[in-house]
Coordinates of C-alpha atoms in Angstrom, one line a residue:
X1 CA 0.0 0.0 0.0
X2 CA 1.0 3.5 -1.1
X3 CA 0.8 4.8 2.8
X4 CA 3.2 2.3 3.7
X5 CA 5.7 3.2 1.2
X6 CA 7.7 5.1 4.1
X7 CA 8.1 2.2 6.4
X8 CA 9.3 -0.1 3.8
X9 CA 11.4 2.3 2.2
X10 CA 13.4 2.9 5.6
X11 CA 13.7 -1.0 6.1
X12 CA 15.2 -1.6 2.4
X13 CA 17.7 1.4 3.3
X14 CA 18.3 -1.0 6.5
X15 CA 18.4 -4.2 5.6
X16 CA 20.5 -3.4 2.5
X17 CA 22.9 -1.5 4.4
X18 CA 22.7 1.0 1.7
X19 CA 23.8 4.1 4.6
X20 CA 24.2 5.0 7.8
X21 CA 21.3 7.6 8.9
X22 CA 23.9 10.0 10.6
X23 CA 25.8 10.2 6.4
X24 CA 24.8 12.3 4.2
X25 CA 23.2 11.3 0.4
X26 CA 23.0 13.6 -2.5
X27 CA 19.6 12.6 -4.6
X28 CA 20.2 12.4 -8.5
X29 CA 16.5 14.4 -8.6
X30 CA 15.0 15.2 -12.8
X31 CA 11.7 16.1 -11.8
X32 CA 10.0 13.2 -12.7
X33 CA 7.9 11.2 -10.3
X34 CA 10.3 8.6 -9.5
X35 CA 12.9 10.7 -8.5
X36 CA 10.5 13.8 -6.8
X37 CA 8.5 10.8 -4.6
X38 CA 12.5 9.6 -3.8
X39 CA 13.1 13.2 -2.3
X40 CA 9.7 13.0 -0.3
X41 CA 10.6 9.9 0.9
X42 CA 14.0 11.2 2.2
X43 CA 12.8 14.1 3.9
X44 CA 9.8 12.1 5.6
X45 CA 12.1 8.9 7.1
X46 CA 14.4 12.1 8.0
X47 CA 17.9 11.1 6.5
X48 CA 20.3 13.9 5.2
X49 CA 19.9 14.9 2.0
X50 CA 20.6 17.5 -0.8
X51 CA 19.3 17.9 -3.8
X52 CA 21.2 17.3 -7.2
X53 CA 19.4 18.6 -10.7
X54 CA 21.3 18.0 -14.2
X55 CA 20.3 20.1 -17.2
X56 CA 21.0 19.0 -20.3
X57 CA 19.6 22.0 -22.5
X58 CA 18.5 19.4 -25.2
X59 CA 14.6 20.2 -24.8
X60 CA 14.4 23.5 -24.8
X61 CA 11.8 25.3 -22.7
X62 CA 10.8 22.0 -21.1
X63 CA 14.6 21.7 -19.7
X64 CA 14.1 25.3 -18.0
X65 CA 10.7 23.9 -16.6
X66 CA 12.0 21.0 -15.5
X67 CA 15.1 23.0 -13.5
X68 CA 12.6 25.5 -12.1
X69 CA 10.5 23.0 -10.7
X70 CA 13.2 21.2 -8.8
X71 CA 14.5 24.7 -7.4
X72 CA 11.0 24.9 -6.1
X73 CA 10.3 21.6 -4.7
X74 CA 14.4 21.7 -3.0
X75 CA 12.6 24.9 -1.6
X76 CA 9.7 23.3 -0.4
X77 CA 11.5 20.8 1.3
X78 CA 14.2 22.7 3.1
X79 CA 17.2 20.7 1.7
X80 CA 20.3 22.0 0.2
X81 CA 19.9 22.3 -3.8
X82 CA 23.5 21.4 -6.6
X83 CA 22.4 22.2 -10.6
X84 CA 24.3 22.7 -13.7
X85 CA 23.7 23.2 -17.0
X86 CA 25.7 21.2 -19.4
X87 CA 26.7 21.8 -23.3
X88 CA 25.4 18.2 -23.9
X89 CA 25.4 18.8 -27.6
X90 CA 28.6 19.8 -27.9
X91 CA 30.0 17.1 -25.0
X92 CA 28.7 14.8 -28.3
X93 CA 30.6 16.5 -31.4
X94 CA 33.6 16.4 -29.4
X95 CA 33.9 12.7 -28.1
X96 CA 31.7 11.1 -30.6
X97 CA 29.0 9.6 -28.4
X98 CA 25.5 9.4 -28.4
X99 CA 23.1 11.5 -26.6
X100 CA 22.6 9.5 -24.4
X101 CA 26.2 8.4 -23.3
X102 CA 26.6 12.1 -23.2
X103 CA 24.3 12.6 -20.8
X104 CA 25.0 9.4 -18.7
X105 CA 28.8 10.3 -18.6
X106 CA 27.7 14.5 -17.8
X107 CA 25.6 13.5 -15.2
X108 CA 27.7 10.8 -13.0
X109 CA 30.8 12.5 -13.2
X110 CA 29.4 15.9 -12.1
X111 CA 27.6 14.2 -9.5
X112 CA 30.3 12.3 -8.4
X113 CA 32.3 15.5 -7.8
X114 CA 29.3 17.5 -6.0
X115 CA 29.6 14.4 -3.4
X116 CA 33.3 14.5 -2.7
X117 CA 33.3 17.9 -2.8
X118 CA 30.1 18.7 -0.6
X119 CA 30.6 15.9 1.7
X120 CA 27.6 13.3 0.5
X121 CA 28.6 9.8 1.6
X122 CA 26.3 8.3 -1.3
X123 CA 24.8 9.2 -4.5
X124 CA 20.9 8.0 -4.8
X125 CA 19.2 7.7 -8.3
X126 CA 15.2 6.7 -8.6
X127 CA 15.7 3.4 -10.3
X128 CA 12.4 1.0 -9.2
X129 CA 12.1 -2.3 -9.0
X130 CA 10.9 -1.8 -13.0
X131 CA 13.8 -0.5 -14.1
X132 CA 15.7 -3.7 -12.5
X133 CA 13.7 -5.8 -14.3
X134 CA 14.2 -4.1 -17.9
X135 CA 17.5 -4.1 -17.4
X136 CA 18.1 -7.8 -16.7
X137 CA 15.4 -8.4 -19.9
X138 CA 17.8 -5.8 -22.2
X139 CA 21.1 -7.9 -21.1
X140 CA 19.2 -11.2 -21.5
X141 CA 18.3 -10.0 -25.6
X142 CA 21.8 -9.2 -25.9
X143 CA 23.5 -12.2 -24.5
X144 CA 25.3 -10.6 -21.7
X145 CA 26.2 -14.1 -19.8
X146 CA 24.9 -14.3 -16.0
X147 CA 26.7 -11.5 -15.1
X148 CA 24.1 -9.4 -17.0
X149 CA 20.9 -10.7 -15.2
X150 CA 21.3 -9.8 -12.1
X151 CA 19.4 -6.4 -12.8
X152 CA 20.3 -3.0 -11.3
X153 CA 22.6 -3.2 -8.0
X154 CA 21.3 -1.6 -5.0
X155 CA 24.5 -0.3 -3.9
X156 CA 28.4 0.0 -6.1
X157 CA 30.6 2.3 -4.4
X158 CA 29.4 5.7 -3.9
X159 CA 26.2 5.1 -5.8
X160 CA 22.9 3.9 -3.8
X161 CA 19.8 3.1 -5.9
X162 CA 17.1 3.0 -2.7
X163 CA 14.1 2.0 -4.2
X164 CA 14.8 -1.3 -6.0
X165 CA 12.5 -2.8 -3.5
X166 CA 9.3 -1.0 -4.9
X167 CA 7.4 -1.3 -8.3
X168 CA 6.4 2.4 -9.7
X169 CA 2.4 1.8 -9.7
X170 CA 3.2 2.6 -6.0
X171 CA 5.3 5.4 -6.5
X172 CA 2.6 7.3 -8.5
X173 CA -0.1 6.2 -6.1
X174 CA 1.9 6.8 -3.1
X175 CA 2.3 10.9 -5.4
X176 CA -1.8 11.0 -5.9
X177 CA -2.4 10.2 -2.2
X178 CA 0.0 12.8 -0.9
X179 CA -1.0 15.3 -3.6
X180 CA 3.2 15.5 -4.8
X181 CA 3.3 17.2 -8.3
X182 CA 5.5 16.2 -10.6
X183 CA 6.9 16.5 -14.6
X184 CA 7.0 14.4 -17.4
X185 CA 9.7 13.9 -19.8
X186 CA 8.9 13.7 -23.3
X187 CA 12.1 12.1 -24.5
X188 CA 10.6 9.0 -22.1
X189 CA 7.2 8.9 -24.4
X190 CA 9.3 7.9 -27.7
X191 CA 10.2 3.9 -28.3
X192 CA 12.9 5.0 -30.5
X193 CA 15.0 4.3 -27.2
X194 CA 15.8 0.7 -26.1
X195 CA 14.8 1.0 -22.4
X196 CA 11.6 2.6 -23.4
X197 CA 10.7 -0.1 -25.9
X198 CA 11.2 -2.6 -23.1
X199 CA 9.1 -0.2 -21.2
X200 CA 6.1 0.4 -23.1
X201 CA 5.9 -2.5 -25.5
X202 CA 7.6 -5.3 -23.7
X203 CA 6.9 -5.4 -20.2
X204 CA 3.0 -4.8 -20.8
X205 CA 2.3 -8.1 -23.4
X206 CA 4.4 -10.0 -20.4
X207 CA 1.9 -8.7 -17.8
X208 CA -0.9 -9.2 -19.8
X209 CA 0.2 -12.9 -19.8
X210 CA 2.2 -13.2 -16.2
X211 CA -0.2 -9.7 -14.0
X212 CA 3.1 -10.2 -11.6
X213 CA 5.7 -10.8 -14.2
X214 CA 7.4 -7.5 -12.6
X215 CA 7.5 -8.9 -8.8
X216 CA 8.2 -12.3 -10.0
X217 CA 11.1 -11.2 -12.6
X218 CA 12.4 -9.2 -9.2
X219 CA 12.5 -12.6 -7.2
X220 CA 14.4 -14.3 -10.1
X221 CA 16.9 -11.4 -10.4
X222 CA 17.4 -11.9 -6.3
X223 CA 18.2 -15.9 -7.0
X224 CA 20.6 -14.6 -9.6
X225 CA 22.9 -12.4 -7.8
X226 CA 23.2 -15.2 -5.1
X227 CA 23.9 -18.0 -8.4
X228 CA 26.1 -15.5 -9.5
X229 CA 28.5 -15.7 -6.8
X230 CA 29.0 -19.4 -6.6
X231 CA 29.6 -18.8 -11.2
X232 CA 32.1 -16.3 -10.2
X233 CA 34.1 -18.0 -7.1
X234 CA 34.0 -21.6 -9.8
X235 CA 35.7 -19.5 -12.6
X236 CA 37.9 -17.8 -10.5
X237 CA 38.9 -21.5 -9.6
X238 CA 39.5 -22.4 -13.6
X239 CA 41.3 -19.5 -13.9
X240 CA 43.5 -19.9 -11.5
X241 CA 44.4 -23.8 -13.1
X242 CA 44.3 -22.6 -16.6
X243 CA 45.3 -18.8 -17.3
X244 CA 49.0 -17.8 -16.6
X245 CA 51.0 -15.0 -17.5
X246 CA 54.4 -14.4 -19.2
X247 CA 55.5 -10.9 -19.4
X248 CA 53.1 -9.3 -21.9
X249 CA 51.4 -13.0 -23.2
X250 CA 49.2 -14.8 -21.9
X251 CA 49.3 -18.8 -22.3
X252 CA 46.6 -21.3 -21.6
X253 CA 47.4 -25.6 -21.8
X254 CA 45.8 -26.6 -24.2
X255 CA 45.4 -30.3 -22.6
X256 CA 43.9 -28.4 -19.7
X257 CA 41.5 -26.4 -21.1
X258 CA 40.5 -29.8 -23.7
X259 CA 39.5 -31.6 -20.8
X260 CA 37.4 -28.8 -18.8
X261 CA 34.0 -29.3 -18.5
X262 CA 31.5 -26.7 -19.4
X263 CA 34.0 -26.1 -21.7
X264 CA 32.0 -23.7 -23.9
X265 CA 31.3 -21.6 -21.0
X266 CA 34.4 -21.6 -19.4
X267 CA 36.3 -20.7 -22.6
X268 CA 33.9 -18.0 -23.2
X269 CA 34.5 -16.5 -19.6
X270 CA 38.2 -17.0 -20.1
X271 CA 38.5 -15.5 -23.5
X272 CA 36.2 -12.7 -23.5
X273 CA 38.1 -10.4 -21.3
X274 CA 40.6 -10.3 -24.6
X275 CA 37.8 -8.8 -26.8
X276 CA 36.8 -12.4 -27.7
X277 CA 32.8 -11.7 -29.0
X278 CA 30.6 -15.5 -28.3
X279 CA 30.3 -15.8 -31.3
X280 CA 34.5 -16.1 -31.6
X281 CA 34.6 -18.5 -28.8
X282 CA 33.9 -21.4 -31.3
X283 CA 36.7 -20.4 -33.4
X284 CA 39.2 -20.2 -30.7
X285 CA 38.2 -23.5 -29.3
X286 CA 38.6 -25.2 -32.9
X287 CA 42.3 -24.0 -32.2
X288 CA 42.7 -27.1 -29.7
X289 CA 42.1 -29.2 -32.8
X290 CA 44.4 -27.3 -35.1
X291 CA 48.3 -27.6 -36.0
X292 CA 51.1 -24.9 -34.5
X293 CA 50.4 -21.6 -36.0
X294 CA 46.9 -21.3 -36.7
X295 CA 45.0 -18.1 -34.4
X296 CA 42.1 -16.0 -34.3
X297 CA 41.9 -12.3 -33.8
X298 CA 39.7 -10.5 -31.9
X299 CA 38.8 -7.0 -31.0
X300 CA 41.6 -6.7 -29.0
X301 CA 44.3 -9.5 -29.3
X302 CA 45.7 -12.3 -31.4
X303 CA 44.9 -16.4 -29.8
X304 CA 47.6 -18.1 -31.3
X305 CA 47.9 -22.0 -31.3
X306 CA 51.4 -22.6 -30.5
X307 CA 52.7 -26.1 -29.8
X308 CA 50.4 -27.4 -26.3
X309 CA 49.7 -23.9 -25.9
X310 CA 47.1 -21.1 -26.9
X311 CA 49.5 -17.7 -26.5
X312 CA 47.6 -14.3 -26.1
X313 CA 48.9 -11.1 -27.1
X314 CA 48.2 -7.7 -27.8
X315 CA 47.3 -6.6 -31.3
X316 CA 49.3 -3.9 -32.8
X317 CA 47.3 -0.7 -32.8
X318 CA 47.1 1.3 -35.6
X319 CA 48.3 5.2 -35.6
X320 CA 46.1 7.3 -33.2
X321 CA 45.0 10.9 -34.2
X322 CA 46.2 13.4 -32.2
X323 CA 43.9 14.7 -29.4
X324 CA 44.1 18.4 -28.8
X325 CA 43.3 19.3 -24.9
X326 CA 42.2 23.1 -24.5
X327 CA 41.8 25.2 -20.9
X328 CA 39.1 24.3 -19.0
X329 CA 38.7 20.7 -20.1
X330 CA 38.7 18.5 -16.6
X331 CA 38.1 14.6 -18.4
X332 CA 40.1 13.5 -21.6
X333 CA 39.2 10.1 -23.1
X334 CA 41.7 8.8 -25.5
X335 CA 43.0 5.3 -26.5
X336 CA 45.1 4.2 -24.0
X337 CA 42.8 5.3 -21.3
X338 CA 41.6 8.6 -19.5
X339 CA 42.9 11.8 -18.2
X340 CA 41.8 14.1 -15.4
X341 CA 43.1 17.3 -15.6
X342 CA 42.6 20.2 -12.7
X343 CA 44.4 23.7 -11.3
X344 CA 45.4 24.2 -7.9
X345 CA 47.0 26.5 -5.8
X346 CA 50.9 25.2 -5.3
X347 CA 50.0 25.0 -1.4
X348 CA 51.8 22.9 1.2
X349 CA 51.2 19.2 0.3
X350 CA 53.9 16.7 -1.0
X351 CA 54.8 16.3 -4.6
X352 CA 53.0 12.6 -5.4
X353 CA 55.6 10.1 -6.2
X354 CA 53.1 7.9 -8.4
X355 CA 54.4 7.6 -12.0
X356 CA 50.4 7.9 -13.2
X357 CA 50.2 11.7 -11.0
X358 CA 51.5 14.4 -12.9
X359 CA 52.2 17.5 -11.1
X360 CA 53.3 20.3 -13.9
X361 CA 54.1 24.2 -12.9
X362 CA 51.4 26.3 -14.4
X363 CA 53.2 28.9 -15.5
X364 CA 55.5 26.4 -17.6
X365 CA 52.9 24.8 -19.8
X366 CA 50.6 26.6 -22.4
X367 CA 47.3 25.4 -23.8
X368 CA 46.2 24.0 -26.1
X369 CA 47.9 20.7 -25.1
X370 CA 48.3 17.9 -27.8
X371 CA 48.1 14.1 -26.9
X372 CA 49.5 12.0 -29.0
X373 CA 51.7 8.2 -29.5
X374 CA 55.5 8.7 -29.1
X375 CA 57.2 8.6 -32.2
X376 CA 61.0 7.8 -32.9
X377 CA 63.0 10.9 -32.9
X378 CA 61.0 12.3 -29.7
X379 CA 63.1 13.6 -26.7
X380 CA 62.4 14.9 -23.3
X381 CA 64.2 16.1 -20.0
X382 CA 63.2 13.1 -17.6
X383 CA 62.7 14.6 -14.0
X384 CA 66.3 14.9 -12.0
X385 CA 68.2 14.5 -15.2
X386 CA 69.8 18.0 -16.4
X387 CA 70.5 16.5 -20.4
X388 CA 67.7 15.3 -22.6
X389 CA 66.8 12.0 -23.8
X390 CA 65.2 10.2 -26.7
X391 CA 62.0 8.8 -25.8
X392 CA 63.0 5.5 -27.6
X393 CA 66.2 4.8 -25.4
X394 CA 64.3 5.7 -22.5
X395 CA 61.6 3.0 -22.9
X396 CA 64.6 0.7 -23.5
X397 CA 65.7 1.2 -20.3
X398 CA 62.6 1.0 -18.8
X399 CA 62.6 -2.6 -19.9
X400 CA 59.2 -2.7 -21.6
X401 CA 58.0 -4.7 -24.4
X402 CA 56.9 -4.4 -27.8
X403 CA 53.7 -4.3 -27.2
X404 CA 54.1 -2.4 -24.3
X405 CA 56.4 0.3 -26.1
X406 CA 53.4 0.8 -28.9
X407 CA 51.0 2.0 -26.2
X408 CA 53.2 4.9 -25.0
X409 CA 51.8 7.8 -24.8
X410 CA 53.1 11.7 -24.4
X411 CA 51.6 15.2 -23.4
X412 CA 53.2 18.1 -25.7
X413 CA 53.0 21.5 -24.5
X414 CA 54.5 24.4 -26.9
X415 CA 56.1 21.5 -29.2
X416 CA 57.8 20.4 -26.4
X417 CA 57.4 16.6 -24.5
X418 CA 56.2 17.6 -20.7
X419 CA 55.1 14.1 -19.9
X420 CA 55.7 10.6 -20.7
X421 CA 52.0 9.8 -19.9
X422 CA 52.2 7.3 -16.5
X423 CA 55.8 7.2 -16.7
X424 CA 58.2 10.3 -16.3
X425 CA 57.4 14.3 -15.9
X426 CA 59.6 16.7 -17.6
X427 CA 62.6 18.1 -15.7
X428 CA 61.9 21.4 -17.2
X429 CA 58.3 22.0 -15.6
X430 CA 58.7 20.2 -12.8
X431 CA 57.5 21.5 -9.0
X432 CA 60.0 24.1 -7.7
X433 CA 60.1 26.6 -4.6
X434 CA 59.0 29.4 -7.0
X435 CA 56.0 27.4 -8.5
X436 CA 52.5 28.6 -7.5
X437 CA 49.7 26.9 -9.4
X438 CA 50.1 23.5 -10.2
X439 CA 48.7 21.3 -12.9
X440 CA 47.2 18.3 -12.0
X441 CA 47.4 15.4 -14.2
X442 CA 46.0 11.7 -13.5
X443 CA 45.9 9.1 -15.6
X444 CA 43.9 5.8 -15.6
X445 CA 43.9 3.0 -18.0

């Protein structure tokens, strides 16, 4: 029942574990009923909270609408209010993503920062025990393996999701009975979107044959997350006996794997964290069978068949384009990895000694910055040493790879090398007694 919706909304939170009452929880809030009933439900158990409103300027006057009512209803409820505006549009022209990557990626790294920086414990978003469901039904069409069917997790990291337990019907009733307005998103109307195909066409024929095909989907996802971790602790068991690594190869028995049994699935688990698709799996299993020599190449790496054992190694990548980095930009995706760029007063803490930290003086680099695979004929001044160095002797010395060498990658400022990405700063913009703003680099594969 809708009036209950309270109590067993406090007892998920509980039994879960999803937060400790005294933390505080930034709310992910759109202004649709999900999300506004979510508030409500917040203020009326009494936990922290804050308000958190992304907008995404891609609907015009209904965007502004949407923003304005959440100002309004943070008002209403005496909590502390976070909103942005964001470029969405051009977030897409520049890295090439859908709309609704864009958004996703906009959204969970601004709100990630609002909590670290405002002193939220957790994150909360609206999904419902619905939106579990879909989810596990989406990964099921695509043939996500059993990892993929456990639905939506109510808690990874910093991010909560405290109403999985309920189904919408008694979200909106629980609105009508406590007279809680809300807005509607027209983008959610459309089935050109996958979720809302599964939403609008899907889930109603299942109901019309199964009425609690929703609650009943819910208890299956439940059983799956606990199957899940007996799959995961038995494959972490064949891996162990059958995946070893040799520098930058990885080699597998092939008289091992032969006689493991499922060996279809096992193979697949084993062979799709090198880009193998399920479809490849049969391919690379028909390389048990086949003579010294023979492979298969998938997104990512070559399985070669070499005497009694199936070798795995990197593909060579092609030449990457140059990626320009201008002022202001704070996240840098490229293709060996991600960068996180900030400013900062010079201050009193210690220079970080981790190779993938950068700290550059400010006032020695210029934007735009360019990004780009080290190339032979490429020097730089590697911190503590006065005379310069080519790039390609100092990899040699570093004792790396082929492979390994291919994936280098280096931060030009002014034509000139100021970091050998997750390896070595500059000498010439390094820290120094005289430095006052620093540039912050980090860098994650």
């Amino acid at each position: 029942m809708p009036q209950h919706l309270v109590t067993d909304f406090a007892a998920y939170i509980s039994r879960q574990q999803l937060f400790d009452p005294a933390q505080k929880v930034l709310l992910a809030v759109s202004g649709g009923v999900d999300s506004i009933v979510m508030a409500w439900l917040f203020k009326k158990a009494g936990y922290r909270a804050g308000i958190a409103h992304c907008n995404f300027q891609l609907r015009g006057e209904e965007s502004e609408r949407d923003e304005t009512f959440v100002r309004n209803m943070a008002a209403t409820l005496e909590l502390p209010l976070h909103v942005v505006k964001f470029d969405t549009n051009a977030y897409v022209a520049q890295h090439r993503v859908t709309i609704q990557v864009a958004a996703r990626e906009l959204r969970y790294q601004w709100l990630e920062e609002i909590r670290a920086a405002e002193g939220y414990a957790y994150v909360a978003t609206a999904h419902h025990m619905q939106d579990s469901v879909e989810t596990a039904l989406m990964n099921f069409a695509k043939g996500t393996g059993i990892a993929g069917l456990h639905g939506i997790l109510p808690k990874q990291e910093h991010l909560i999701r405290p109403l999985l337990f309920t189904e919408k019907d008694r979200l909106v009733a629980y609105a009508a009975l406590n007279n809680i307005s809300f807005v509607e998103d027209s983008s959610n109307i459309t089935d050109k979107y996958t979720r809302n195909y599964f939403r609008h066409q899907v889930i109603p024929r299942l109901q019309e044959a199964f009425p609690g095909v929703v609650k009943n989907m819910s208890a299956t996802i439940e059983r799956m997350k606990e199957a899940e971790i007996l799959y995961q602790e038995a494959l972490t068991k064949h891996r162990k006996r059958l995946l070893f690594q040799q520098g930058n190869t990885w080699m597998v028995p092939v008289l091992k794997l032969q006689k493991t049994i499922p060996l279809q699935t096992i193979a697949w688990e084993l062979f799709r964290t090198f880009g193998c698709s399920s479809a490849q799996t049969l391919q690379v299993l028909s390389l048990l069978e086949s003579e010294s020599g023979r492979y298969v190449d998938t997104a990512s790496h070559r399985i070669v068949r070499n005497r009694q054992w199936l070798l795995i190694t990197p593909l060579a990548t092609t030449a990457s384009p140059l990626v320009v980095i201008e002022p202001g930009q704070q996240h840098i995706h490229f293709g060996g990895g991600q960068l996180q760029i900030r400013e900062q007063e010079r201050g009193n803490a210690g220079i970080p000694t981790a190779p993938e930290i950068a700290w550059l003086d400010s006032a020695q680099v210029s934007f735009p910055l360019i990004l780009r695979k080290w190339k032979q004929g490429d020097y730089f001044y590697p911190l503590g040493m006065p005379k310069k160095k080519k790039v390609s002797r100092f990899l040699i010395d570093q004792k790396l790879s082929m492979p390994q060498k291919e994936n280098v990658w280096v931060l030009e400022s002014n034509k000139r090398i100021v970091w050998l990405v997750g390896m070595r700063v500059d000498d010439r913009v390094k820290i120094t007694p005289k430095t006052k703003a620093i540039l912050s680099i980090t860098f994650a594969k």
